[in-house]
Amino acid sequence: MSVALVAGFMTLLDVSIVNVALPSIRSDLDLGSGELQWVLSGYALTFGLLLVPAGRYGDARGRRNIFMLGLALFTLSSAAAGLATGSLWLIVARLVQGAAAGMVNPQVSGLIQQLFRPEERGRPFGLLGATIGVSTAVGPLLGGLLIQGFGAEQGWRWIFYINVPIGLVAIALGHRWIPVRPRERRDHESLDPVGVALLGAGVFLLLLPLVQEREWPGAGKWLLVVAGVAVLAGFWVWERRFGRHATSVIDLGLFRVRSYALGALVGVLYFGGFTSIFFTYTLFLQNGLHYSALQAGLAITPFALGSAVTAAVGGRKVTRTGRSLVVAGLATVAVGLAGTVLVLHFVDGSAAGWATVVPLLVAGLGSGLVISPNQTLTLSEVPVRRAGSAAAVLQTGQRIGTAIGIAGVGAVFFNRLAHHGGDWGLAFRTSLSVTIAFVVAALIAAITDVLASRHRAGRAPAQSPQRTAS
């Protein structure tokens, strides 16, 4: 678990740590806005593309080898990114980094399902939830510290170099500690290459216009989304037919399980709002209020601390409280973010970042009760043999939600900025309202699951006399 969580932390950290380094990377390598966008979003694109194929491979052939390969590739590509001397070099290294992260992450959830009994999974999933929340939120702070310590010219390189020693230690310990595989062998199972290709093409067509939303003007790019939906429809038809006589890349029957379907929806919606906070807030602090990278990172730290505290607790409590805990967490996040908007109405200038400490702490406390418990509940009824691919589908949805959130919230942010004479405060407050809408939508999905569970539980006693009589 230690090795798996360290690897998961590194790969997820690289989603957000680069945000505060973008000004330094731009000036040092003379990158244009389009190239800078690929440094940031290319990672998320290849990350999302590899999740399901890697999860399926881990389920069928064993999780240890694909985990170790992904970890080694991530370590090498991190070193390559730090050594980059031009835009193409850095972009390719980031694409490989994202692909490696997509190979590693499904194995982490799969190993938890494999190594722990259902009643024991709350705690490890709690630690995984804390890892997800903290790695995403603490990225800007760690990036700011490295840039402050090594200087703007070399600091951004150390954002990538820091992965190398950690990765080498994790590879050595993973080789020693991670079990080879369960006893049953499934080498005869098809890896469903047609399904993998259709899913990859569909996800790529969905994500590409989202990550390029600011760089490709006009509405033509959204035709790719229509094409992506069509390809995914073809994937759905193929999987239904293929699954009748072999093991498909995705078990579509999982979506008939309410806990999995609604949990996946909650994840998509919440990540649409959750990760967009750091994108727009970092821009607001650094470009609008002229905070240094370190100051911007410190301003976001309360969210990370709150999330870390409650994620571990939520993992232990979720088996007793169920989806109600997720509902409470989502409501708390919405309240914290609404409080942030309210505070920024009254506090302006350089003090704005520090005035949001308390509401962001509240939002972080709520976030810790969402990510980990939702993942535990969503995967609770998934067979161990499909754990990797089921978790990968869940994470792919989160990556798509992240891309949609950043594109949508970012579009509102830059639109308000352009139409109100560069009013960064107004732009951030308006975009934060869109973020809150994502959180509220996730809250409605979670409440739907809670009400459905209570309705089913309420009907059970009424049916029991008939069963007894019969």
Coordinates of C-alpha atoms in Angstrom, one line a residue, residues 58-433:
G58 CA -3.9 -5.6 -15.0
D59 CA -7.0 -7.5 -14.4
A60 CA -6.2 -10.1 -17.0
R61 CA -2.4 -10.5 -16.8
G62 CA -1.6 -9.3 -13.3
R63 CA -1.2 -5.9 -11.8
R64 CA 2.4 -6.0 -10.6
N65 CA 4.1 -5.9 -14.0
I66 CA 2.0 -3.1 -15.6
F67 CA 2.4 -1.1 -12.4
M68 CA 6.2 -1.5 -12.4
L69 CA 6.4 -0.7 -16.1
G70 CA 4.3 2.4 -15.7
L71 CA 6.3 3.6 -12.7
A72 CA 9.6 3.2 -14.5
L73 CA 8.2 5.0 -17.6
F74 CA 7.0 7.8 -15.4
T75 CA 10.3 8.2 -13.7
L76 CA 12.2 8.3 -17.0
S77 CA 9.8 10.8 -18.6
S78 CA 10.0 13.0 -15.5
A79 CA 13.8 13.2 -15.9
A80 CA 13.3 13.9 -19.6
A81 CA 10.9 16.7 -18.9
G82 CA 13.4 18.3 -16.5
L83 CA 16.1 18.2 -19.1
A84 CA 13.9 19.7 -21.9
T85 CA 15.6 22.4 -24.0
G86 CA 12.6 23.2 -26.2
S87 CA 8.8 23.0 -26.5
L88 CA 8.6 19.8 -28.5
W89 CA 10.9 17.9 -26.1
L90 CA 8.9 19.1 -23.1
I91 CA 5.5 18.3 -24.7
V92 CA 6.5 14.8 -25.7
A93 CA 7.9 14.1 -22.2
R94 CA 4.6 15.3 -20.7
L95 CA 2.6 13.1 -23.0
V96 CA 4.6 10.1 -22.1
Q97 CA 4.3 11.1 -18.4
G98 CA 0.6 11.1 -18.7
A99 CA 0.5 7.8 -20.4
A100 CA 2.6 6.3 -17.6
A101 CA 0.3 7.8 -15.0
G102 CA -2.6 6.1 -16.8
M103 CA -0.9 2.8 -16.5
V104 CA -0.1 3.1 -12.8
N105 CA -3.4 4.5 -11.3
P106 CA -5.9 1.7 -12.1
Q107 CA -3.5 -0.8 -10.5
V108 CA -3.6 1.1 -7.2
S109 CA -7.4 0.7 -6.8
G110 CA -7.1 -2.9 -8.1
L111 CA -4.5 -3.8 -5.5
I112 CA -6.8 -2.5 -2.7
Q113 CA -9.6 -4.7 -4.0
Q114 CA -7.3 -7.7 -4.4
L115 CA -5.4 -7.4 -1.0
F116 CA -8.3 -6.4 1.3
R117 CA -11.6 -8.0 2.2
P118 CA -14.7 -5.8 1.5
E119 CA -15.1 -4.9 5.2
E120 CA -11.4 -3.9 5.4
R121 CA -11.3 -1.6 2.3
G122 CA -12.6 1.5 4.0
R123 CA -9.3 2.5 5.5
P124 CA -7.0 1.9 2.5
F125 CA -9.6 3.7 0.3
G126 CA -9.6 6.5 2.8
L127 CA -5.8 6.8 2.5
L128 CA -6.2 6.7 -1.3
G129 CA -8.8 9.5 -1.1
A130 CA -6.5 11.5 1.1
T131 CA -3.7 10.9 -1.5
I132 CA -5.9 12.1 -4.4
G133 CA -7.2 15.2 -2.5
V134 CA -3.8 16.3 -1.1
S135 CA -1.8 15.6 -4.2
T136 CA -4.1 17.8 -6.3
A137 CA -4.4 20.6 -3.8
V138 CA -0.8 20.6 -2.5
G139 CA 0.7 20.7 -6.0
P140 CA 0.7 24.5 -6.3
L141 CA 2.4 24.9 -2.8
L142 CA 5.1 22.3 -3.6
G143 CA 5.7 23.9 -7.0
G144 CA 5.9 27.3 -5.4
L145 CA 8.4 26.1 -2.8
L146 CA 10.6 24.5 -5.5
I147 CA 10.6 27.6 -7.7
Q148 CA 11.3 29.8 -4.6
G149 CA 14.2 27.5 -3.6
F150 CA 15.9 26.9 -7.0
G151 CA 14.9 30.2 -8.7
A152 CA 12.5 30.7 -11.6
E153 CA 14.9 29.4 -14.3
Q154 CA 15.8 26.1 -12.6
G155 CA 12.8 25.7 -10.2
W156 CA 10.4 24.5 -12.9
R157 CA 12.9 21.7 -13.8
W158 CA 13.0 20.5 -10.2
I159 CA 9.2 20.1 -10.3
F160 CA 10.0 17.1 -12.6
Y161 CA 13.4 16.1 -11.2
I162 CA 11.8 15.5 -7.7
N163 CA 10.0 12.5 -9.1
V164 CA 13.2 10.7 -10.1
P165 CA 14.6 9.6 -6.7
I166 CA 11.1 8.9 -5.3
G167 CA 10.3 6.8 -8.4
L168 CA 13.6 4.8 -8.1
V169 CA 12.9 4.0 -4.5
A170 CA 9.3 3.0 -5.3
I171 CA 10.5 0.8 -8.1
A172 CA 12.9 -1.1 -5.8
L173 CA 10.4 -1.5 -3.0
G174 CA 7.5 -2.4 -5.4
H175 CA 9.6 -5.1 -6.9
R176 CA 10.1 -6.5 -3.5
W177 CA 6.7 -6.0 -1.9
I178 CA 3.9 -6.1 -4.5
P179 CA 2.5 -9.6 -5.0
V180 CA 3.0 -11.1 -8.4
R181 CA -0.7 -12.0 -8.9
P182 CA -3.5 -14.1 -7.5
R183 CA -3.2 -17.8 -8.0
E184 CA -5.8 -18.1 -10.8
R185 CA -4.3 -17.5 -14.2
R186 CA -6.3 -15.8 -16.9
D187 CA -3.7 -15.6 -19.7
H188 CA -6.3 -17.1 -22.1
E189 CA -8.6 -14.1 -21.7
S190 CA -8.9 -11.8 -24.7
L191 CA -7.8 -8.2 -24.1
D192 CA -10.6 -7.0 -26.4
P193 CA -8.3 -5.0 -28.8
V194 CA -11.3 -3.7 -30.9
G195 CA -13.0 -2.5 -27.8
V196 CA -9.8 -0.8 -26.5
A197 CA -9.3 0.9 -29.9
L198 CA -13.0 2.2 -30.0
L199 CA -12.9 3.4 -26.5
G200 CA -9.5 5.1 -26.9
A201 CA -10.7 6.9 -30.1
G202 CA -14.0 8.0 -28.5
V203 CA -12.3 9.4 -25.4
F204 CA -9.6 11.1 -27.5
L205 CA -12.3 12.8 -29.7
L206 CA -14.1 13.9 -26.5
L207 CA -11.1 15.3 -24.7
L208 CA -9.2 16.9 -27.6
P209 CA -11.6 19.9 -28.2
L210 CA -11.8 20.4 -24.4
V211 CA -8.1 20.7 -23.8
Q212 CA -7.8 22.9 -26.9
E213 CA -10.8 25.0 -26.2
R214 CA -8.9 28.2 -25.9
E215 CA -6.5 27.6 -28.8
W216 CA -9.0 26.5 -31.5
P217 CA -11.4 29.4 -32.2
G218 CA -14.8 28.8 -33.7
A219 CA -17.5 26.2 -33.1
G220 CA -16.1 23.7 -35.6
K221 CA -14.0 21.9 -32.9
W222 CA -17.2 20.7 -31.1
L223 CA -17.9 18.5 -34.1
L224 CA -15.2 16.3 -32.6
V225 CA -17.4 15.8 -29.6
V226 CA -20.3 14.6 -31.8
A227 CA -17.9 12.2 -33.5
G228 CA -16.6 11.0 -30.1
V229 CA -20.2 10.3 -28.9
A230 CA -20.8 8.4 -32.2
V231 CA -17.6 6.3 -31.7
L232 CA -18.6 5.6 -28.1
A233 CA -22.0 4.5 -29.2
G234 CA -20.3 2.0 -31.6
F235 CA -18.1 0.9 -28.6
W236 CA -21.2 0.3 -26.6
V237 CA -22.7 -1.9 -29.3
W238 CA -19.5 -3.8 -29.8
E239 CA -19.1 -4.5 -26.0
R240 CA -22.6 -5.8 -25.7
R241 CA -21.9 -8.3 -28.5
F242 CA -18.4 -9.2 -27.5
G243 CA -19.3 -9.6 -23.8
R244 CA -21.7 -12.5 -24.7
H245 CA -18.8 -14.9 -25.4
A246 CA -15.7 -13.3 -23.9
T247 CA -14.5 -10.8 -21.3
S248 CA -15.0 -7.3 -22.6
V249 CA -12.8 -4.4 -21.7
I250 CA -15.7 -2.9 -19.7
D251 CA -18.3 -4.9 -18.0
L252 CA -21.4 -2.9 -19.1
G253 CA -23.4 -4.8 -16.5
L254 CA -21.7 -2.6 -13.8
F255 CA -23.8 0.3 -15.0
R256 CA -26.9 -1.6 -14.0
V257 CA -25.7 -1.5 -10.4
R258 CA -27.0 1.7 -8.9
S259 CA -24.1 2.3 -6.5
Y260 CA -21.6 2.1 -9.4
A261 CA -23.6 4.1 -11.9
L262 CA -24.5 7.0 -9.6
G263 CA -21.1 6.9 -7.9
A264 CA -19.4 7.3 -11.3
L265 CA -21.8 10.2 -12.1
V266 CA -20.9 11.9 -8.8
G267 CA -17.2 11.5 -9.6
V268 CA -17.6 13.1 -13.1
L269 CA -19.5 16.1 -11.8
Y270 CA -17.4 16.6 -8.7
F271 CA -14.1 16.5 -10.5
G272 CA -15.6 18.9 -13.1
G273 CA -15.8 21.5 -10.3
F274 CA -13.1 20.3 -7.9
T275 CA -10.0 20.6 -10.1
S276 CA -11.1 23.7 -11.9
I277 CA -10.8 25.6 -8.6
F278 CA -7.0 25.4 -8.7
F279 CA -6.8 26.4 -12.3
T280 CA -8.7 29.6 -12.0
Y281 CA -7.6 30.5 -8.5
T282 CA -3.9 30.2 -9.4
L283 CA -4.5 32.5 -12.4
F284 CA -6.4 35.0 -10.2
L285 CA -3.7 35.0 -7.5
Q286 CA -0.6 35.1 -9.8
N287 CA -1.8 37.2 -12.7
G288 CA -4.5 39.3 -11.0
L289 CA -3.0 39.9 -7.6
H290 CA 0.6 39.4 -8.6
Y291 CA 1.3 36.7 -5.9
S292 CA 4.5 34.8 -6.2
A293 CA 4.3 31.1 -7.0
L294 CA 5.0 30.3 -3.3
Q295 CA 2.3 32.8 -2.1
A296 CA -0.2 31.3 -4.5
G297 CA 0.6 27.8 -3.2
L298 CA 0.2 28.9 0.4
A299 CA -3.2 30.5 -0.3
I300 CA -4.5 27.1 -1.6
T301 CA -3.0 25.1 1.3
P302 CA -6.0 25.3 3.6
F303 CA -8.1 23.3 1.1
A304 CA -5.4 20.6 1.0
L305 CA -5.1 20.5 4.8
G306 CA -8.9 20.2 5.3
S307 CA -9.1 17.5 2.7
A308 CA -6.3 15.5 4.2
V309 CA -7.8 15.6 7.7
T310 CA -11.3 14.3 6.7
A311 CA -10.3 11.9 3.9
A312 CA -8.8 9.4 6.2
V313 CA -11.7 9.7 8.7
G314 CA -14.2 9.4 5.9
G315 CA -12.7 6.2 4.6
R316 CA -13.2 4.6 8.0
K317 CA -16.8 5.9 8.5
V318 CA -18.2 5.3 5.1
T319 CA -19.0 1.6 5.6
R320 CA -21.4 2.5 8.4
T321 CA -22.9 5.7 7.0
G322 CA -23.0 5.0 3.3
R323 CA -23.6 7.7 0.6
S324 CA -25.1 10.0 3.3
L325 CA -21.5 10.9 4.2
V326 CA -20.9 11.9 0.5
V327 CA -24.0 14.1 0.6
A328 CA -22.7 15.8 3.8
G329 CA -19.3 16.3 2.2
L330 CA -20.7 17.8 -1.1
A331 CA -23.0 20.2 0.9
T332 CA -20.0 21.3 2.9
V333 CA -18.0 22.0 -0.2
A334 CA -20.8 24.0 -1.7
V335 CA -21.1 26.1 1.5
G336 CA -17.3 26.7 1.6
L337 CA -17.1 27.8 -2.0
A338 CA -20.2 30.0 -1.6
G339 CA -18.4 31.5 1.4
T340 CA -15.3 32.1 -0.7
V341 CA -17.4 34.1 -3.3
L342 CA -19.0 36.1 -0.4
V343 CA -15.7 37.0 1.1
L344 CA -14.2 38.1 -2.2
H345 CA -17.2 40.5 -2.7
F346 CA -16.0 42.4 0.3
V347 CA -12.2 41.9 0.3
D348 CA -10.2 43.1 -2.7
G349 CA -6.5 43.6 -3.5
S350 CA -3.6 41.7 -2.1
A351 CA -5.5 40.7 1.1
A352 CA -8.1 38.7 -0.9
G353 CA -6.0 35.5 -1.0
W354 CA -5.6 35.4 2.7
A355 CA -9.2 36.3 3.4
T356 CA -10.4 33.1 1.8
V357 CA -8.5 30.8 4.2
V358 CA -11.5 29.9 6.3
P359 CA -14.0 29.2 3.6
L360 CA -11.4 27.2 1.6
L361 CA -10.6 25.2 4.7
V362 CA -14.4 24.4 5.1
A363 CA -14.5 23.4 1.4
G364 CA -11.5 21.2 1.9
L365 CA -13.0 19.5 4.9
G366 CA -16.0 18.7 2.8
S367 CA -13.9 17.5 -0.1
G368 CA -12.2 14.9 2.0
L369 CA -15.7 13.3 2.7
V370 CA -16.4 13.1 -1.0
I371 CA -13.6 11.6 -3.0
S372 CA -12.6 8.6 -0.9
P373 CA -16.0 7.6 0.4
N374 CA -17.5 7.9 -3.0
Q375 CA -14.8 5.7 -4.5
T376 CA -15.2 3.1 -1.8
L377 CA -19.0 2.9 -2.3
T378 CA -18.8 3.0 -6.1
L379 CA -16.5 0.0 -6.1
S380 CA -18.1 -1.9 -3.2
E381 CA -20.1 -4.3 -5.4
V382 CA -17.5 -4.8 -8.1
P383 CA -15.9 -8.3 -8.4
V384 CA -12.2 -8.4 -7.6
R385 CA -11.4 -9.8 -11.1
R386 CA -12.8 -6.6 -12.7
A387 CA -11.5 -4.2 -10.0
G388 CA -8.8 -2.6 -12.2
S389 CA -11.0 -1.9 -15.2
A390 CA -13.9 -0.8 -13.1
A391 CA -11.6 1.7 -11.2
A392 CA -10.1 2.8 -14.5
V393 CA -13.6 3.6 -15.9
L394 CA -14.3 5.6 -12.8
Q395 CA -11.0 7.5 -13.2
T396 CA -11.6 8.0 -16.9
G397 CA -14.9 9.7 -16.0
Q398 CA -13.0 11.9 -13.5
R399 CA -10.5 12.9 -16.2
I400 CA -13.3 13.7 -18.6
G401 CA -15.1 15.6 -15.8
T402 CA -11.8 17.5 -15.1
A403 CA -11.4 18.4 -18.8
I404 CA -15.1 19.6 -19.1
G405 CA -14.8 21.6 -15.9
I406 CA -11.5 23.3 -16.8
A407 CA -12.8 24.1 -20.3
G408 CA -16.3 25.3 -19.1
V409 CA -15.1 27.2 -16.0
G410 CA -12.1 28.6 -17.9
A411 CA -14.3 29.8 -20.7
V412 CA -16.5 31.7 -18.3
F413 CA -13.4 33.1 -16.4
F414 CA -11.7 34.5 -19.6
N415 CA -15.0 35.7 -21.0
R416 CA -15.7 37.8 -17.9
L417 CA -12.1 39.0 -17.8
A418 CA -12.3 40.2 -21.4
H419 CA -15.7 41.9 -21.0
H420 CA -15.0 43.7 -17.8
G421 CA -11.7 45.4 -18.5
G422 CA -9.4 42.8 -16.8
D423 CA -11.4 42.6 -13.5
W424 CA -9.7 39.5 -12.2
G425 CA -11.8 39.4 -9.0
L426 CA -15.1 39.5 -10.9
A427 CA -13.9 36.9 -13.3
F428 CA -12.9 34.5 -10.5
R429 CA -16.1 35.0 -8.6
T430 CA -18.2 34.3 -11.7
S431 CA -16.2 31.2 -12.6
L432 CA -16.5 30.0 -9.0
S433 CA -20.3 30.1 -9.3

